[in-house]
mmCIF file of C-alpha atoms and ligand atoms in Angstrom:
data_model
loop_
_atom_site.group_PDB
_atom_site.id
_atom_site.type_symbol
_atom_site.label_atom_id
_atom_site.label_comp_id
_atom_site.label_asym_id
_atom_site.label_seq_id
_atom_site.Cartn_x
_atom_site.Cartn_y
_atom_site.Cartn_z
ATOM 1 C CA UNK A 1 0.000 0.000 0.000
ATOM 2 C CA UNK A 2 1.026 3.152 -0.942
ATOM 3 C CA UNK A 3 3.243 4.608 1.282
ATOM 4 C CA UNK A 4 3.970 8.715 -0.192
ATOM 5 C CA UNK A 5 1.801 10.504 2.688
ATOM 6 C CA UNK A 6 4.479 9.449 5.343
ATOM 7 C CA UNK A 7 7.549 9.732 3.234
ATOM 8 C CA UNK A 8 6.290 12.875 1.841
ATOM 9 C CA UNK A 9 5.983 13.944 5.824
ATOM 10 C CA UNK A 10 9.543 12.765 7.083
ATOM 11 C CA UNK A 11 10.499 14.792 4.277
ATOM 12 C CA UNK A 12 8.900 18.132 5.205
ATOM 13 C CA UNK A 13 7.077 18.134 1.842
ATOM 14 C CA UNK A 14 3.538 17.847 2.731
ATOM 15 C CA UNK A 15 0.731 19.717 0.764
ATOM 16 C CA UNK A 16 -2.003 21.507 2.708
ATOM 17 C CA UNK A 17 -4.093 18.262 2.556
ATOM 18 C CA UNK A 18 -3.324 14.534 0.928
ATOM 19 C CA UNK A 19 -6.408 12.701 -0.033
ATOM 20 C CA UNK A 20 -6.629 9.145 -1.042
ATOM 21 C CA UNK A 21 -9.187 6.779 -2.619
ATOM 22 C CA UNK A 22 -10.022 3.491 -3.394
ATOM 23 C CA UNK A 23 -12.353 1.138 -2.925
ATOM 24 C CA UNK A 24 -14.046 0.813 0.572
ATOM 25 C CA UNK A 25 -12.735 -3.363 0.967
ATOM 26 C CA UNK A 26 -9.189 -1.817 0.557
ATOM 27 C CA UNK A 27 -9.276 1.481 2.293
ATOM 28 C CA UNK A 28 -10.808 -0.630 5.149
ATOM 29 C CA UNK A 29 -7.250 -2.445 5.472
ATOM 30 C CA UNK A 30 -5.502 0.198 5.362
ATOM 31 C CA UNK A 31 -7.040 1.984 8.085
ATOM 32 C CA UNK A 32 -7.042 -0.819 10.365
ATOM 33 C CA UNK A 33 -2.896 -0.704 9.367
ATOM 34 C CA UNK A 34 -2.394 3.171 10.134
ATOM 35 C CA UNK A 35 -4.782 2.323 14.064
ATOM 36 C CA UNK A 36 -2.516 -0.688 14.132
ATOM 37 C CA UNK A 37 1.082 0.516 13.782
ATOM 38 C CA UNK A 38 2.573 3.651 15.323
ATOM 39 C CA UNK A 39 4.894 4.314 12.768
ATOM 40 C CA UNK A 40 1.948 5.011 10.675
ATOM 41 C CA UNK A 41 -0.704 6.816 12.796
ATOM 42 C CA UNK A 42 1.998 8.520 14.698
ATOM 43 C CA UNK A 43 2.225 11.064 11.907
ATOM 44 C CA UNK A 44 -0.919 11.499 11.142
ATOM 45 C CA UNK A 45 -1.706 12.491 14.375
ATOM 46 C CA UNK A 46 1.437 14.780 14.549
ATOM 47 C CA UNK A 47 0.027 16.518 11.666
ATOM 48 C CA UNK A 48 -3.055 16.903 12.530
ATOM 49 C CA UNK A 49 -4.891 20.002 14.965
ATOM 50 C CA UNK A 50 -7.810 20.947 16.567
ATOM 51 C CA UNK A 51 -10.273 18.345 17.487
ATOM 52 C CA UNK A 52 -10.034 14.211 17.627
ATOM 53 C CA UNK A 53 -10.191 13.021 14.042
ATOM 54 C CA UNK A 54 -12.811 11.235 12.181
ATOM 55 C CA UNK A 55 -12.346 7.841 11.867
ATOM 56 C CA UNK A 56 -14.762 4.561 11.082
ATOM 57 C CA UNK A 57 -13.846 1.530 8.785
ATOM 58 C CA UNK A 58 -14.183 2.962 5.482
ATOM 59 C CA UNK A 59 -12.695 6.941 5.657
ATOM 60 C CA UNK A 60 -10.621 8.629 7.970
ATOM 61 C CA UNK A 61 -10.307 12.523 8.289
ATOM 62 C CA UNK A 62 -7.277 14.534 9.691
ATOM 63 C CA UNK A 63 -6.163 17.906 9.169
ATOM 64 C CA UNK A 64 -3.553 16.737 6.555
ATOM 65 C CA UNK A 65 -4.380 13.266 5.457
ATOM 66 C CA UNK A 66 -7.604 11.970 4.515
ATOM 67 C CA UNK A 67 -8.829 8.345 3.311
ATOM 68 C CA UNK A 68 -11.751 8.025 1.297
ATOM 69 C CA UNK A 69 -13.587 4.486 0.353
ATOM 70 C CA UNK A 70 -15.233 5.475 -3.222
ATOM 71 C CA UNK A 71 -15.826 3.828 -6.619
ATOM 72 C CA UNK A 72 -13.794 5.967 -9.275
ATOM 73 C CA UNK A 73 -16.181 5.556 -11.479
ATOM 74 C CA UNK A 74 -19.087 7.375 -9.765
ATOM 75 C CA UNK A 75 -17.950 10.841 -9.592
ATOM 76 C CA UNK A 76 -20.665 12.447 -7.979
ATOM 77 C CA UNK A 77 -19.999 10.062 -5.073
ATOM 78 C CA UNK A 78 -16.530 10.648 -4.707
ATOM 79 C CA UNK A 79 -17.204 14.402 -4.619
ATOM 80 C CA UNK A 80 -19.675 14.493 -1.703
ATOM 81 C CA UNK A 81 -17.622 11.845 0.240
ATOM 82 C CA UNK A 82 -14.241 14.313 -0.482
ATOM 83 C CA UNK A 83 -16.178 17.449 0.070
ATOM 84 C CA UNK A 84 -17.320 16.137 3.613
ATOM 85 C CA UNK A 85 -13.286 15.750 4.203
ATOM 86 C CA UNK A 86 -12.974 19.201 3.856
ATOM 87 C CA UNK A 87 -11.451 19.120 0.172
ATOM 88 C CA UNK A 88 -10.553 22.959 -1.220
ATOM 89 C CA UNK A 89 -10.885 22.583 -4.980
ATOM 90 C CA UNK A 90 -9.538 26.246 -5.065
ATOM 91 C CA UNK A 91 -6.595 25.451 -4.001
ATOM 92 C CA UNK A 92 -3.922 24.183 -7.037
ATOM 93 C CA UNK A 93 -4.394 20.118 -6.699
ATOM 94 C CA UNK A 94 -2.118 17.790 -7.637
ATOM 95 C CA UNK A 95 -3.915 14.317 -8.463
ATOM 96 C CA UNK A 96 -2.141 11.141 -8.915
ATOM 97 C CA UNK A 97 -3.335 7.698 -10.547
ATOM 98 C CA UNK A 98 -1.423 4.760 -10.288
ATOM 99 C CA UNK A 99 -2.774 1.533 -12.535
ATOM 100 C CA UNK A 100 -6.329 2.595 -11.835
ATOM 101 C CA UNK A 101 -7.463 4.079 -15.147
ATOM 102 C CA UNK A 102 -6.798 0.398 -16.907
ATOM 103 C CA UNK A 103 -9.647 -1.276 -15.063
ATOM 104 C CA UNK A 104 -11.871 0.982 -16.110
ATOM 105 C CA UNK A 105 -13.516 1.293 -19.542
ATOM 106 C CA UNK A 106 -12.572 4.002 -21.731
ATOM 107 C CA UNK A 107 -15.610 5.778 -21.232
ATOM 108 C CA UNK A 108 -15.063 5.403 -17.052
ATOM 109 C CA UNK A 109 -12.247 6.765 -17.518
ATOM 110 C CA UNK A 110 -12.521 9.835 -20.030
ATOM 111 C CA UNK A 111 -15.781 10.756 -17.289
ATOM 112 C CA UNK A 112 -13.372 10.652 -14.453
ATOM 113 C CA UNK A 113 -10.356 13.013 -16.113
ATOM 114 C CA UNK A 114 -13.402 15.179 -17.624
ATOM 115 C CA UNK A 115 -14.825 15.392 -13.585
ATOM 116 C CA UNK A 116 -11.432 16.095 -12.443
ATOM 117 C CA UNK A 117 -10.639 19.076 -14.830
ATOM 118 C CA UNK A 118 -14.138 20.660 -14.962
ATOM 119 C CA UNK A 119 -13.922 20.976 -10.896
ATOM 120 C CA UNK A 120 -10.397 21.778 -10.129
ATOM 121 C CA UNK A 121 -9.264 25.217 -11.780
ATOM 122 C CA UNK A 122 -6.108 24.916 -11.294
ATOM 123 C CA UNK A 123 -4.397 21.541 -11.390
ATOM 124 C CA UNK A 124 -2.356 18.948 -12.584
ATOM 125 C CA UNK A 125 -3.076 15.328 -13.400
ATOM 126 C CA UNK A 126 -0.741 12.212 -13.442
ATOM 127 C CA UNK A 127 -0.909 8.931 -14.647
ATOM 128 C CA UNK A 128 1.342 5.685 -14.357
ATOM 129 C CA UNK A 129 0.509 2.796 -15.647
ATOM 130 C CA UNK A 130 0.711 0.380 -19.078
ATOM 131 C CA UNK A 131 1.476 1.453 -22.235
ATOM 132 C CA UNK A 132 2.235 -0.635 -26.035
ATOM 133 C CA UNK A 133 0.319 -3.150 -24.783
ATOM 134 C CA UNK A 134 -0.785 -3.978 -28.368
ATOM 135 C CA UNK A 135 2.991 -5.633 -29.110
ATOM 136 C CA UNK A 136 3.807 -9.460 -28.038
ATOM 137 C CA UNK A 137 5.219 -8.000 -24.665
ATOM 138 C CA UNK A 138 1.972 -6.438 -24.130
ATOM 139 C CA UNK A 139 -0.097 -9.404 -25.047
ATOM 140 C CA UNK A 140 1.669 -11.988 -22.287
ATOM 141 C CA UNK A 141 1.220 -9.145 -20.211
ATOM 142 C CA UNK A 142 -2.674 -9.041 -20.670
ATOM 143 C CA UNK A 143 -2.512 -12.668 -20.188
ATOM 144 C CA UNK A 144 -0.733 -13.168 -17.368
ATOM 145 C CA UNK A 145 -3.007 -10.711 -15.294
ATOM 146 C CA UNK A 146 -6.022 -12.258 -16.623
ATOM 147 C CA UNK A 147 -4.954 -14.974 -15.143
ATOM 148 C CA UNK A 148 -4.879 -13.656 -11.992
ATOM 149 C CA UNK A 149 -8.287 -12.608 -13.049
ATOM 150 C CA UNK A 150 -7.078 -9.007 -13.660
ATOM 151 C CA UNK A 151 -8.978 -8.034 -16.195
ATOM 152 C CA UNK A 152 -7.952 -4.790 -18.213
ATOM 153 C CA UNK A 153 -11.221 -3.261 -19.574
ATOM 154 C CA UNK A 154 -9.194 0.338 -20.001
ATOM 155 C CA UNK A 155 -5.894 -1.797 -21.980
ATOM 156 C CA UNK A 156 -7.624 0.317 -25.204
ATOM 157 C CA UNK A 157 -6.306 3.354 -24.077
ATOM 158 C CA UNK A 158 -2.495 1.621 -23.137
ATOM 159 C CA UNK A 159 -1.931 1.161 -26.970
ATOM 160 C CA UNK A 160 0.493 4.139 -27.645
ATOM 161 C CA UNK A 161 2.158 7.465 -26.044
ATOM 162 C CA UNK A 162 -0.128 8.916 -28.392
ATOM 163 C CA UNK A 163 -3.578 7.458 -27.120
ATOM 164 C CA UNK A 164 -2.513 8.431 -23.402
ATOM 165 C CA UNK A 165 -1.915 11.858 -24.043
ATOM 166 C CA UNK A 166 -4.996 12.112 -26.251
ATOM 167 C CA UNK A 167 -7.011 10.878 -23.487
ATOM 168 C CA UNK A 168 -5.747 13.575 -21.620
ATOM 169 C CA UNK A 169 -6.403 16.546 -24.104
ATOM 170 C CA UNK A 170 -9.794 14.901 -25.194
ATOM 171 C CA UNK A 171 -11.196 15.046 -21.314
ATOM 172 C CA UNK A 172 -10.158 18.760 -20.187
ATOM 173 C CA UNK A 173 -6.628 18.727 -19.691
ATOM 174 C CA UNK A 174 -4.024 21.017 -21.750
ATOM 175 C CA UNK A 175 -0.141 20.613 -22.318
ATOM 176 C CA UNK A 176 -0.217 16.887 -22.058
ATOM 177 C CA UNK A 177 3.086 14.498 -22.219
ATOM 178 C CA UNK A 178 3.402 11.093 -22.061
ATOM 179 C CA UNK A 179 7.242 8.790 -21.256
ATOM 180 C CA UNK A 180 7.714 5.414 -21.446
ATOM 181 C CA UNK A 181 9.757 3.968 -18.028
ATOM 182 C CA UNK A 182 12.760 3.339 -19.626
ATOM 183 C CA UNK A 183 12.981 7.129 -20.812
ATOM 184 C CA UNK A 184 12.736 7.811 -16.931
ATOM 185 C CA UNK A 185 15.338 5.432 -15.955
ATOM 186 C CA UNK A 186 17.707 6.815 -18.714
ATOM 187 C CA UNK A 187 16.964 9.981 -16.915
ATOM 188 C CA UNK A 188 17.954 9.081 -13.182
ATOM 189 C CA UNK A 189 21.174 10.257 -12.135
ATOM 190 C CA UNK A 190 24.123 7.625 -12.780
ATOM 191 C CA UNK A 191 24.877 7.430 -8.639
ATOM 192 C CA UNK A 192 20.957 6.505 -8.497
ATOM 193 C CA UNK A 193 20.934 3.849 -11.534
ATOM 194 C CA UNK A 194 23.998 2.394 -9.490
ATOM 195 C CA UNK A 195 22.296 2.278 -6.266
ATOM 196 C CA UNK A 196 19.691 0.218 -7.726
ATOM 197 C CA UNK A 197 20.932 -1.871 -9.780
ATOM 198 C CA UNK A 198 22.999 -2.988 -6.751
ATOM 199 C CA UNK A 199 19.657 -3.103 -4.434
ATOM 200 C CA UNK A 200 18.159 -5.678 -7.516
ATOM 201 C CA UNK A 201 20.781 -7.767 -8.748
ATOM 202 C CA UNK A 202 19.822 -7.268 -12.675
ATOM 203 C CA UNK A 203 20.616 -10.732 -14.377
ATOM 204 C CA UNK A 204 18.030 -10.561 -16.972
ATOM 205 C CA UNK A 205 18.484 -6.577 -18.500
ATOM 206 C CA UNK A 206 16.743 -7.183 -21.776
ATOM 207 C CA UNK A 207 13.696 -7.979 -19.591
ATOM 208 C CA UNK A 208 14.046 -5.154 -17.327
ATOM 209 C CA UNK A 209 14.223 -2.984 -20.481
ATOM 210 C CA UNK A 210 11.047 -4.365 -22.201
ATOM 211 C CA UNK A 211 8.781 -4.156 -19.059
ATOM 212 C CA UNK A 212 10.489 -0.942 -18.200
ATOM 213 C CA UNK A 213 9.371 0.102 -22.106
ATOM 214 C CA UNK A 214 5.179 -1.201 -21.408
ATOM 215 C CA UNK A 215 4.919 1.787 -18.595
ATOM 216 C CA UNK A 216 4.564 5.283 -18.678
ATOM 217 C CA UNK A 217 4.261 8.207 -16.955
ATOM 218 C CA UNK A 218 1.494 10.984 -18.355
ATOM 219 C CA UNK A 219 0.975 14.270 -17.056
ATOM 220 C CA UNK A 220 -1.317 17.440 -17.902
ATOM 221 C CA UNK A 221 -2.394 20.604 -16.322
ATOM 222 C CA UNK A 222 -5.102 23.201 -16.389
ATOM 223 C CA UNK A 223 -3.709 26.475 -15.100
ATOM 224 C CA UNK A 224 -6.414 28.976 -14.739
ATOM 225 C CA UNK A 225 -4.360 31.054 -12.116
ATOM 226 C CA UNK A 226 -1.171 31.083 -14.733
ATOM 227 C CA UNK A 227 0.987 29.202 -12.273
ATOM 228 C CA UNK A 228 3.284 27.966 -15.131
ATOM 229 C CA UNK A 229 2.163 24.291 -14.540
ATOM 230 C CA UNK A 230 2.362 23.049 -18.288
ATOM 231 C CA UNK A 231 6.294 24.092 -17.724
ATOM 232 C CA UNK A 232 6.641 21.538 -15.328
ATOM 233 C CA UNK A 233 8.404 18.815 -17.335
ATOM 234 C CA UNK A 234 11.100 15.810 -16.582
HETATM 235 C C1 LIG B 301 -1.968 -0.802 -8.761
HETATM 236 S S1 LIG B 301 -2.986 -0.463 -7.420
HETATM 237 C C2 LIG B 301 -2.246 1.015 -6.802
HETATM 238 C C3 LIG B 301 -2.542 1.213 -5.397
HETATM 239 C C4 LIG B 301 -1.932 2.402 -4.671
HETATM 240 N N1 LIG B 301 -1.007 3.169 -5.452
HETATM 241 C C5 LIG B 301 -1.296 1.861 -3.425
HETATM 242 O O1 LIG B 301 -0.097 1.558 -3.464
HETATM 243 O O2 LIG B 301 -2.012 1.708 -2.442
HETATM 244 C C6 LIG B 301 -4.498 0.092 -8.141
HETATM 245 C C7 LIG B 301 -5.548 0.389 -7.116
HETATM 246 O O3 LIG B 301 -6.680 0.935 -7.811
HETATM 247 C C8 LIG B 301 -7.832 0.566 -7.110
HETATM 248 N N2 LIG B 301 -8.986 0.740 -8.008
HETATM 249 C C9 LIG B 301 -9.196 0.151 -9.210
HETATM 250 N N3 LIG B 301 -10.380 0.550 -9.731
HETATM 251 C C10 LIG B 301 -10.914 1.427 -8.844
HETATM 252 C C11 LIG B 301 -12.136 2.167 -8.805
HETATM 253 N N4 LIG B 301 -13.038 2.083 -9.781
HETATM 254 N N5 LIG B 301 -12.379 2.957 -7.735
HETATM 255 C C12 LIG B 301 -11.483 3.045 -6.722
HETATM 256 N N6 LIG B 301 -10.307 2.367 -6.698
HETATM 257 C C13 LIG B 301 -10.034 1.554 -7.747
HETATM 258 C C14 LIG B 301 -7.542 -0.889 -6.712
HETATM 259 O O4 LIG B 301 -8.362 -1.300 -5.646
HETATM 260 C C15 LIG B 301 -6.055 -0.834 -6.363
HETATM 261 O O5 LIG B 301 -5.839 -0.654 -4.987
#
């Protein structure tokens, strides 16, 4: 589970307020993690002012990190359930997806970015997950997660570079760019390339590369305020 509220706060780099979602099952574990384990509710609590926090088995509210238990794909939902955490879509948002626009269909997921951009003014949207998935690499890929009865109903939109952005500029979003993984790994400092490659001993590099080659990272913006955001770039 993901982990970036806390590092984000050891590092001094919190935003005004960090929201996440998903669906109730899974936000249920991980509250019953963050009221199990110091390390994690320690912070939270650190963070947080005024009075005792809002808590049952599906959302949690804080003054600087909030859980929400909502179905992407029913917007209006997930705006009332944010909206009673306090959420100030004034303020410039930064919203991050990770492998959650692939299991939904095309049409989910165009709703969802054309929700996000027609209610935050000022904001900036991005996306990591699959992309080529129409080559043979992509294909075992598909399989092997179907498998594991993941299915992809979104893979459509993983075709290209090309389709990801245009998702983006078809739904509300301007100034959009997609990179494969590899691009971002040829981008990392040498010291940190090193550093991993000695964390994960690297025996099969041709492998690495292609996997590294079937994920992206896509970002847009919409910059009402003229904040620069579109010249925020890798
Ligand atoms: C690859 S995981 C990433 C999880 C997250 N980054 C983390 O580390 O906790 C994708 C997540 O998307 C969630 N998800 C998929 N479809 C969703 C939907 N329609 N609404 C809410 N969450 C969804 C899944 O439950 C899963 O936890």
């Amino acid at each position: 589970m993901d982990t970036l509220f806390w590092r984000l706060k050891d590092e001094n780099l919190l935003p005004r307020k960090y929201f996440e979602v998903d669906f109730p099952m899974i936000v249920a574990r991980k509250i019953h993690n963050i009221k199990s384990k110091p390390p994690l509710s320690k912070p939270i609590m650190e963070s947080h002012s005024g009075d005792s926090l809002l808590i049952d088995s599906h959302s949690l509210d804080s003054t600087r990190y909030s859980i929400v238990g909502a179905d992407l794909r029913f917007s209006s939902d997930l705006e009332e359930k944010l909206k009673k955490h306090n959420l100030d879509i004034q303020l410039p948002t930064l919203l991050v997806a990770e492998c959650v626009l692939v299991y939904m269909t095309p049409q989910q997921s165009a709703d969802l970015l054309k929700w996000a951009a027609s209610t935050f003014p000022v904001a900036m949207f991005i996306n990591y997950e699959q992309v080529n998935m129409t080559d043979r690499f992509g294909q075992i890929m598909i399989e092997n997660l179907q498998r594991r009865q993941c299915n992809l109903a979104g893979v459509e939109v993983c075709r290209s570079l090309d389709s990801q952005r245009e998702r983006l500029l078809l739904n509300g979003w301007e100034a959009a760019h997609a990179i494969d993984m590899m691009k971002v790994y040829s981008f990392l400092p040498q010291a940190d390339v090193k550093r991993i490659e000695a964390l994960e001993f690297l025996d099969e590099k041709e492998l690495f590369e292609q996997l590294m080659q079937h994920y992206c990272i896509c970002w847009a913006s919409k910059d009402s305020s003229n904040l620069g955001l579109a010249n925020i770039t890798f």
